[in-house]
N, CA, C, O and CB atoms as a CASP TS submission, in Angstrom:
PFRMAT TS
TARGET T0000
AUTHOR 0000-0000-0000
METHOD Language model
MODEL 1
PARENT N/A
ATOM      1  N   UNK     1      -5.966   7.949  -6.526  1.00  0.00           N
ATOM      2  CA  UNK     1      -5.095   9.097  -6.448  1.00  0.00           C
ATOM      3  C   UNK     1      -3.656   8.617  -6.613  1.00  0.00           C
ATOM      4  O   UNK     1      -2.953   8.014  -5.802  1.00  0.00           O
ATOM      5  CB  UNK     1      -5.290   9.859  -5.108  1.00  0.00           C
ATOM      6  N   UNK     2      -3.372   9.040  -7.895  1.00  0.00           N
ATOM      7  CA  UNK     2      -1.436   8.592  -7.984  1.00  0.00           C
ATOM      8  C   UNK     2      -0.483   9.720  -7.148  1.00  0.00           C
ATOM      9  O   UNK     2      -0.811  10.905  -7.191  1.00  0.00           O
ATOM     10  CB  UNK     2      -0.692   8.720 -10.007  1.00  0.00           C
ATOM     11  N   UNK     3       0.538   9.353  -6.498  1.00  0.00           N
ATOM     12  CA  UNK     3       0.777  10.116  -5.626  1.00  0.00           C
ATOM     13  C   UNK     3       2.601  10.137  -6.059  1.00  0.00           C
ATOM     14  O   UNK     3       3.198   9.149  -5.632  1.00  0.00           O
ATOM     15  CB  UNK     3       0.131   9.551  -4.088  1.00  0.00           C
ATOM     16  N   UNK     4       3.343  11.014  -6.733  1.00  0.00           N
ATOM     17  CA  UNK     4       5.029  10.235  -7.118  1.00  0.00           C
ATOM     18  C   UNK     4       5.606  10.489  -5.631  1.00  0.00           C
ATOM     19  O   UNK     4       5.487  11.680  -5.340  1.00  0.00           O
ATOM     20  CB  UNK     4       6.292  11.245  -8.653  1.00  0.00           C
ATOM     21  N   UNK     5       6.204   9.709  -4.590  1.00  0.00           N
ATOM     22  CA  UNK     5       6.781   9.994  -3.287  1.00  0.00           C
ATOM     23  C   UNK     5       7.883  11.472  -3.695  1.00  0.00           C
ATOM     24  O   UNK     5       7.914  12.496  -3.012  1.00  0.00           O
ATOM     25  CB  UNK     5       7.704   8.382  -2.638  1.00  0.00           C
ATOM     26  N   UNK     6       8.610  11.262  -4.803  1.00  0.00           N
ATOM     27  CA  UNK     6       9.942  11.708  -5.007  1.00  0.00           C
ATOM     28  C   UNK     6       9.490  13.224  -5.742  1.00  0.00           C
ATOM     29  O   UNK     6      10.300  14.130  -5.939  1.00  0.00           O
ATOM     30  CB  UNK     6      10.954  10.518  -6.021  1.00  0.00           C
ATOM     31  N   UNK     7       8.362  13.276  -6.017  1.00  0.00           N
ATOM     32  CA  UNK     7       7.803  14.865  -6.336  1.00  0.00           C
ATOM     33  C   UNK     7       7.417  15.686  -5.529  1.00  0.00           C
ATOM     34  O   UNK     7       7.635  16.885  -5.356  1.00  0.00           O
ATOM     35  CB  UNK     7       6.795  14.988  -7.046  1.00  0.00           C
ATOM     36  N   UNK     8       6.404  14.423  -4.704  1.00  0.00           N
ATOM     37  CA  UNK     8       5.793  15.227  -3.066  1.00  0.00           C
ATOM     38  C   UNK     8       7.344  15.677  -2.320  1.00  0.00           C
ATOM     39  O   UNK     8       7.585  16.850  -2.038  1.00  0.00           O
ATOM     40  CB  UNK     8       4.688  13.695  -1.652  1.00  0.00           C
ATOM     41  N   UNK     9       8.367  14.500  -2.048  1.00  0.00           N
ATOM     42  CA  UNK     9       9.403  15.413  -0.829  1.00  0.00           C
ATOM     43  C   UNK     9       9.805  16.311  -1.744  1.00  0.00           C
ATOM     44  O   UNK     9      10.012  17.378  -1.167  1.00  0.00           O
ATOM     45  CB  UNK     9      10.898  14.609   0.030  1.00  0.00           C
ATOM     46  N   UNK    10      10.074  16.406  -3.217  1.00  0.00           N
ATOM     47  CA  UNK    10      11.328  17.419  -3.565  1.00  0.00           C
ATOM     48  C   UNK    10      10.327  19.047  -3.606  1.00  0.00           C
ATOM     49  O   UNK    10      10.787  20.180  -3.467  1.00  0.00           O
ATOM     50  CB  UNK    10      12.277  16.882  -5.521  1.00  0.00           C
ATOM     51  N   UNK    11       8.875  18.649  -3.841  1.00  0.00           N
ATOM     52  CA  UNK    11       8.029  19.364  -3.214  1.00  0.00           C
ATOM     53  C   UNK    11       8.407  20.551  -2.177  1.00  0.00           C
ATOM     54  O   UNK    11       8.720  21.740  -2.224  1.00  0.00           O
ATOM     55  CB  UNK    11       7.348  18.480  -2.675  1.00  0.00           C
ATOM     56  N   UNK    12       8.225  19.683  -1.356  1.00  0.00           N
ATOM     57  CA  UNK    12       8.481  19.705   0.604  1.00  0.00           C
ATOM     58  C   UNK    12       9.834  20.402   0.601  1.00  0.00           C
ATOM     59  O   UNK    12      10.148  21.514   1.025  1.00  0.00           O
ATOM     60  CB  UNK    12       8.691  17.795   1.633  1.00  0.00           C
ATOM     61  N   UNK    13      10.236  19.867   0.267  1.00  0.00           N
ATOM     62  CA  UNK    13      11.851  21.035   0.493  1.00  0.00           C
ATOM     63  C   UNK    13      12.336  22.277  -0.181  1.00  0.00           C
ATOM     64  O   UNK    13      13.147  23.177   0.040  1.00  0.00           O
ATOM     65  CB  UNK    13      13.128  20.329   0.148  1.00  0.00           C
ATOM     66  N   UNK    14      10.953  21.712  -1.670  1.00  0.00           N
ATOM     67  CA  UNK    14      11.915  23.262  -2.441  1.00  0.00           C
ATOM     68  C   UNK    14      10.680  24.089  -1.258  1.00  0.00           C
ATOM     69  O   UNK    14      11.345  25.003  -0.772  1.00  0.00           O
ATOM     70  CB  UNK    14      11.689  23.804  -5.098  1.00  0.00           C
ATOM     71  N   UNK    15       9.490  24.138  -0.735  1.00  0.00           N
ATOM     72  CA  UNK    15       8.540  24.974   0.083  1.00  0.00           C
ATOM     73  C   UNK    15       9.813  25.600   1.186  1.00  0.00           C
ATOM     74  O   UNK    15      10.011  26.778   1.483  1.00  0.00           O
ATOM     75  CB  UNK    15       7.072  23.894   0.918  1.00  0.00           C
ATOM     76  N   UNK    16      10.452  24.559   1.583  1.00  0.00           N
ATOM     77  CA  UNK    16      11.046  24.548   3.109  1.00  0.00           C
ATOM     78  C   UNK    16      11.695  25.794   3.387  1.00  0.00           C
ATOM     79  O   UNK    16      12.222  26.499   2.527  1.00  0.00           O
ATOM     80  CB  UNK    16      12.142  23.386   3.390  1.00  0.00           C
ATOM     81  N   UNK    17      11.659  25.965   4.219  1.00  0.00           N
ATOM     82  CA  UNK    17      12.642  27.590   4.827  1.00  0.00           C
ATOM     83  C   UNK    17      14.217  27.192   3.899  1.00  0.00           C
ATOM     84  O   UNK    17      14.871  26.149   3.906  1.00  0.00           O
ATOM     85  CB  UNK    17      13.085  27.638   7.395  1.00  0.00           C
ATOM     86  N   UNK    18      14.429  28.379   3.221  1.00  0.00           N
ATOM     87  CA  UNK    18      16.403  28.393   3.357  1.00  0.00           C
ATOM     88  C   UNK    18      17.186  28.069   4.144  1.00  0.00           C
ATOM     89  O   UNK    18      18.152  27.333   3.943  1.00  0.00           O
ATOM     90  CB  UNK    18      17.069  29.421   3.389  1.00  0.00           C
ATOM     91  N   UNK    19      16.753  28.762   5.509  1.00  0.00           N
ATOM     92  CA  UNK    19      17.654  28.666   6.786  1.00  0.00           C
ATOM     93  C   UNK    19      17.695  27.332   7.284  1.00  0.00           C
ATOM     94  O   UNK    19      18.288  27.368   8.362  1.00  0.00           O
ATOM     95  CB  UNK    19      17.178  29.563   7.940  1.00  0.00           C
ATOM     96  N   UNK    20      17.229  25.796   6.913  1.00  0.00           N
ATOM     97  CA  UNK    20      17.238  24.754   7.111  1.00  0.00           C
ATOM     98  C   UNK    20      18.741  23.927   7.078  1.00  0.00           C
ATOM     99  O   UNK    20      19.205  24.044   5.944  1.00  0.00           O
ATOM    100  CB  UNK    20      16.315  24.435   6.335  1.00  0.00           C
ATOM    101  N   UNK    21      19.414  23.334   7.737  1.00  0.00           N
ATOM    102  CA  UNK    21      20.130  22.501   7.590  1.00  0.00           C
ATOM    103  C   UNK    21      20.214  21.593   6.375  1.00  0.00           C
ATOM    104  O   UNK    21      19.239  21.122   5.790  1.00  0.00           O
ATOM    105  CB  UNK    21      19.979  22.019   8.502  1.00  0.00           C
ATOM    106  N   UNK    22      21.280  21.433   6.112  1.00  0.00           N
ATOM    107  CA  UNK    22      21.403  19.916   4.580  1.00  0.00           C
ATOM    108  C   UNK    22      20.657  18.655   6.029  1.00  0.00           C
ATOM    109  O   UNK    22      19.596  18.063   6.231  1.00  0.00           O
ATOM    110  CB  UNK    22      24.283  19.173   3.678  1.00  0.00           C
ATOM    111  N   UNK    23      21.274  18.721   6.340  1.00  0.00           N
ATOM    112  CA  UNK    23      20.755  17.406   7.442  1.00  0.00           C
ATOM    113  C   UNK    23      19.147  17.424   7.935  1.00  0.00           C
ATOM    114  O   UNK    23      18.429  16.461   8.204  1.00  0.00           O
ATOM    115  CB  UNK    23      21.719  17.531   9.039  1.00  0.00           C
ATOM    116  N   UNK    24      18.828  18.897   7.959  1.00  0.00           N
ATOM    117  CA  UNK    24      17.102  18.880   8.374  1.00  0.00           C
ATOM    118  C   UNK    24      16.507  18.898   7.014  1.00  0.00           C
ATOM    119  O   UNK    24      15.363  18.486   6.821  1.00  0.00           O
ATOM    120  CB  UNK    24      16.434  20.372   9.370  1.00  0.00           C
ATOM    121  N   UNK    25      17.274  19.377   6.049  1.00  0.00           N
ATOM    122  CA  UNK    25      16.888  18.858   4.874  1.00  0.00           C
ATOM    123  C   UNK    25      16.825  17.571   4.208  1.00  0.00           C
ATOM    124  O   UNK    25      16.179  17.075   3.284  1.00  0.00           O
ATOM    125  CB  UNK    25      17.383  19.364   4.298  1.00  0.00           C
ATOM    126  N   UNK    26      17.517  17.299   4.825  1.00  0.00           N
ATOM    127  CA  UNK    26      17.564  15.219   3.942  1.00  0.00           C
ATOM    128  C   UNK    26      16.235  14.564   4.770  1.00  0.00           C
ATOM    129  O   UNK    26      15.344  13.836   4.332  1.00  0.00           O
ATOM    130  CB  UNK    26      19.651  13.730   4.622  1.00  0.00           C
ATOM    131  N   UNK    27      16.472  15.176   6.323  1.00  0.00           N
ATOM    132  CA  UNK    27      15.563  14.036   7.028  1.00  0.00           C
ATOM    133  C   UNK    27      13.984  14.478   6.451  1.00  0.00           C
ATOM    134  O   UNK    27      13.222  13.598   6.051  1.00  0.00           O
ATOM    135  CB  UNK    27      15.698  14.104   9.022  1.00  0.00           C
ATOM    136  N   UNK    28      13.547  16.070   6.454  1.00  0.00           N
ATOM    137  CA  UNK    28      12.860  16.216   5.648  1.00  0.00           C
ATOM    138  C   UNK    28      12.314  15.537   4.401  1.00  0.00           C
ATOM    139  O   UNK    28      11.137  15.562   4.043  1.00  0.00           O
ATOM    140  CB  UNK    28      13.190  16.908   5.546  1.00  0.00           C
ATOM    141  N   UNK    29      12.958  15.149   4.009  1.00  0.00           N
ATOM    142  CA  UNK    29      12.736  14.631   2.663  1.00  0.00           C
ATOM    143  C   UNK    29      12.363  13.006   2.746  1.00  0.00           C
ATOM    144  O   UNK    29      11.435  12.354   2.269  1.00  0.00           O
ATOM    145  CB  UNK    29      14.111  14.914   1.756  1.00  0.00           C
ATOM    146  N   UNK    30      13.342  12.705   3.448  1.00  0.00           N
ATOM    147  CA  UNK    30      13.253  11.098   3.871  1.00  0.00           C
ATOM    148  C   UNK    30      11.986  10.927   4.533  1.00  0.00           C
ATOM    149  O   UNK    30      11.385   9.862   4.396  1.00  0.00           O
ATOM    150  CB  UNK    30      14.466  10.556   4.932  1.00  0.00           C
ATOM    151  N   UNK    31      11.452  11.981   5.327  1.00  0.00           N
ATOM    152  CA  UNK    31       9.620  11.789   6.093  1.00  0.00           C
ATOM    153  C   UNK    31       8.594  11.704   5.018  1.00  0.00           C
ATOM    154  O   UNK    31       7.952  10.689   4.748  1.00  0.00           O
ATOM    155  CB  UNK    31       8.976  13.330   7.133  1.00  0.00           C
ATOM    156  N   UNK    32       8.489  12.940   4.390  1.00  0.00           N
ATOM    157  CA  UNK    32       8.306  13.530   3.203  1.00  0.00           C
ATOM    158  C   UNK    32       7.683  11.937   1.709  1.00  0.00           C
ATOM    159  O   UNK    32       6.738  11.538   1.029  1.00  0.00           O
ATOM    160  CB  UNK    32      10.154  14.456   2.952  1.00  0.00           C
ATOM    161  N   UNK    33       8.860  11.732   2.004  1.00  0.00           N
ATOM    162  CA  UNK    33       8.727  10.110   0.686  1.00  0.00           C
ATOM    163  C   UNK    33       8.248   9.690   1.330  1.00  0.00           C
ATOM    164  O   UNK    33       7.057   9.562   1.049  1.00  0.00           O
ATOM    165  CB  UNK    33       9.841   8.999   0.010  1.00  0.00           C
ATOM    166  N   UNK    34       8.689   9.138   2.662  1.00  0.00           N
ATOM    167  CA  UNK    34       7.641   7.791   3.266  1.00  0.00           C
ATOM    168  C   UNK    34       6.414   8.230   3.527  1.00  0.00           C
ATOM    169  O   UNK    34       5.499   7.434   3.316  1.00  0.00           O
ATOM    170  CB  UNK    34       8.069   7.061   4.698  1.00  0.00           C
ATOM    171  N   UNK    35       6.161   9.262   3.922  1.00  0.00           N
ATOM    172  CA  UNK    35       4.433   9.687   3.446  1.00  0.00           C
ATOM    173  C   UNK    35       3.876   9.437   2.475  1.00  0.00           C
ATOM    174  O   UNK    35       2.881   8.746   2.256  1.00  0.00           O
ATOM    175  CB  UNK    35       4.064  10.886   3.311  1.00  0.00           C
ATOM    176  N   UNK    36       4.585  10.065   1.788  1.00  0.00           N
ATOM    177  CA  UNK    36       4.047  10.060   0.317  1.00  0.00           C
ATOM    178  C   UNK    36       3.609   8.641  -0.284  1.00  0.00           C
ATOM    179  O   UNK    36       2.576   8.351  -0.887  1.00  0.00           O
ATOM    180  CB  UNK    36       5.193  10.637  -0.637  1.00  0.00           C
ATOM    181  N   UNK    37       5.043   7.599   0.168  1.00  0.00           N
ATOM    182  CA  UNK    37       4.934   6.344  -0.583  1.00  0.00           C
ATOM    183  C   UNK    37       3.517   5.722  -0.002  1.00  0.00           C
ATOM    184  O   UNK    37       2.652   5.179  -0.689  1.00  0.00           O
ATOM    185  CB  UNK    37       6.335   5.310  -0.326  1.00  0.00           C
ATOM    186  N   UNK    38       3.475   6.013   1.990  1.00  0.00           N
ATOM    187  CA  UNK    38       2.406   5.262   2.586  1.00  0.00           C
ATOM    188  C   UNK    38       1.372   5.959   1.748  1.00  0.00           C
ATOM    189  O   UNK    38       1.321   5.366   0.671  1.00  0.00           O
ATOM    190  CB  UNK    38       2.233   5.341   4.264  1.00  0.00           C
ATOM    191  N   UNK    39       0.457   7.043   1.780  1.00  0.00           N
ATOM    192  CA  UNK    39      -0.606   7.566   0.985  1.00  0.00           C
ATOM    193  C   UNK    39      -0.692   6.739  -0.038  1.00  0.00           C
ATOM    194  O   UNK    39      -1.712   6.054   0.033  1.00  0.00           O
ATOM    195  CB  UNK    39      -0.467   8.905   0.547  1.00  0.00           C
ATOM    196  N   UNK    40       0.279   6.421  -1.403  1.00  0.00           N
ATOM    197  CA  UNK    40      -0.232   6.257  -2.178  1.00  0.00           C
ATOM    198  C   UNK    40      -0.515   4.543  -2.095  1.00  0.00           C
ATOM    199  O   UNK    40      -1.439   3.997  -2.698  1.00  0.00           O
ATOM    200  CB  UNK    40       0.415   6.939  -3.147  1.00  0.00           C
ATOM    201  N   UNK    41       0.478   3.823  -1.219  1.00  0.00           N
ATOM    202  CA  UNK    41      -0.073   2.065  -1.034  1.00  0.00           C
ATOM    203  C   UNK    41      -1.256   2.262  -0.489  1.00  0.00           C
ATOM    204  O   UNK    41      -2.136   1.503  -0.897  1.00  0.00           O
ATOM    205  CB  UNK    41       0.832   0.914   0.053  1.00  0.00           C
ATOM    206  N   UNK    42      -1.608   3.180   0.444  1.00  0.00           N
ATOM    207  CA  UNK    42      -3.217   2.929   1.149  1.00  0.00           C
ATOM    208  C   UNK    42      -4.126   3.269   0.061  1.00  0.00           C
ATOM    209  O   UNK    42      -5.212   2.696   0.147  1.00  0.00           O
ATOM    210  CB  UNK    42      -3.660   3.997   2.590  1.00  0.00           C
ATOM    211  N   UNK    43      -3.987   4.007  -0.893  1.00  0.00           N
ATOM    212  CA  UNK    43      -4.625   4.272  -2.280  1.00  0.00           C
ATOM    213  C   UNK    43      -5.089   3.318  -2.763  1.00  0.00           C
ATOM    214  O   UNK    43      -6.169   2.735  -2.673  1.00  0.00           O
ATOM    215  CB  UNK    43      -3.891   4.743  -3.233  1.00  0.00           C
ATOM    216  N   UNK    44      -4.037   3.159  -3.391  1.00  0.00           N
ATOM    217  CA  UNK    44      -3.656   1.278  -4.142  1.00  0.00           C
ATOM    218  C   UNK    44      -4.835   0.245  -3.337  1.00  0.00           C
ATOM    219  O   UNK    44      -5.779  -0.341  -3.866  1.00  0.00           O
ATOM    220  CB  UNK    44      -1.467   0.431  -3.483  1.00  0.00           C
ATOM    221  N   UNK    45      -4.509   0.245  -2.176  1.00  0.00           N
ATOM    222  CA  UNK    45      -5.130  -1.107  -1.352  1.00  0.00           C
ATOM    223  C   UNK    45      -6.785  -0.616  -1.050  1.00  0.00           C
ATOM    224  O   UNK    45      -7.514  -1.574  -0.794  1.00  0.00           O
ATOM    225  CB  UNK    45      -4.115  -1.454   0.434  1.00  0.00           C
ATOM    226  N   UNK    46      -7.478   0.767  -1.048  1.00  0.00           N
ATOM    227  CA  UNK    46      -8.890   0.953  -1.390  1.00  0.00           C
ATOM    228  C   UNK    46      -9.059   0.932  -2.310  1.00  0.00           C
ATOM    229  O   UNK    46     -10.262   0.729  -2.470  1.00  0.00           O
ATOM    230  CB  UNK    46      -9.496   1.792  -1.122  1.00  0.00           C
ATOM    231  N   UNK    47      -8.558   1.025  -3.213  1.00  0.00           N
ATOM    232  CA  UNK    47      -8.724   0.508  -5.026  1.00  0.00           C
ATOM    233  C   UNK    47      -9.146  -0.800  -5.244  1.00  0.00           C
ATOM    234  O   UNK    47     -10.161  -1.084  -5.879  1.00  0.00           O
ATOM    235  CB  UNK    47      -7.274   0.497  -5.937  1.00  0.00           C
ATOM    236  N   UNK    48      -8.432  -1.555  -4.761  1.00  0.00           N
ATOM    237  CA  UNK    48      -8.141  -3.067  -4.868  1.00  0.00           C
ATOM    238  C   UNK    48      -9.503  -3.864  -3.998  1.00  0.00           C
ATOM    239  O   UNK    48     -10.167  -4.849  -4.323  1.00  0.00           O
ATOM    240  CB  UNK    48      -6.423  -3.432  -4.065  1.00  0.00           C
ATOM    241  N   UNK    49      -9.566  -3.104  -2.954  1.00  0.00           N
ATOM    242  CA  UNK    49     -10.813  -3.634  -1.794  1.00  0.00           C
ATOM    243  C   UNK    49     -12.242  -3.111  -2.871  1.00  0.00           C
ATOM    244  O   UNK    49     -13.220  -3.758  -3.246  1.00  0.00           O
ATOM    245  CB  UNK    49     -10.727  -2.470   0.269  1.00  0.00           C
ATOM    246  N   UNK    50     -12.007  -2.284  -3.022  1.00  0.00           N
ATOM    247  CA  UNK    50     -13.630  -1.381  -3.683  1.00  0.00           C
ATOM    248  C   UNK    50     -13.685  -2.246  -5.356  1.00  0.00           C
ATOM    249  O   UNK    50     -14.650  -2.146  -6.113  1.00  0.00           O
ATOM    250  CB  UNK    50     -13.309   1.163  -4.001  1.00  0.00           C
ATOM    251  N   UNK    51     -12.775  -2.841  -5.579  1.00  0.00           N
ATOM    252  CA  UNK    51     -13.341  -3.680  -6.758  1.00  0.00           C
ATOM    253  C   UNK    51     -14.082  -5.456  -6.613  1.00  0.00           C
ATOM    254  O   UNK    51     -14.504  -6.032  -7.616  1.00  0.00           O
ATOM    255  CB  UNK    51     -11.971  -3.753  -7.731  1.00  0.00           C
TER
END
């Protein structure tokens, strides 16, 4: 599963309420990628094990 971090948060925020802060918006986003990025290394690394 390819996962782009920077599609999933911009994702996540365009979903996000309006009424959100720029600041609950950034941190949003900043959770958002590092999810995203972790998902797709744990991807990567059952890929790598299952061969």
């Amino acid at each position: 599963m390819k996962i782009d971090p920077e599609k999933f948060a911009l994702a996540i925020i365009n979903s996000s309420s309006a009424d959100l802060s720029l600041d609950a918006k950034l941190y949003l986003y900043q959770y958002a990628y590092e999810k995203a990025a972790k998902l797709e290394l744990n991807a990567a690394d059952r890929q790598t094990l299952a061969k």
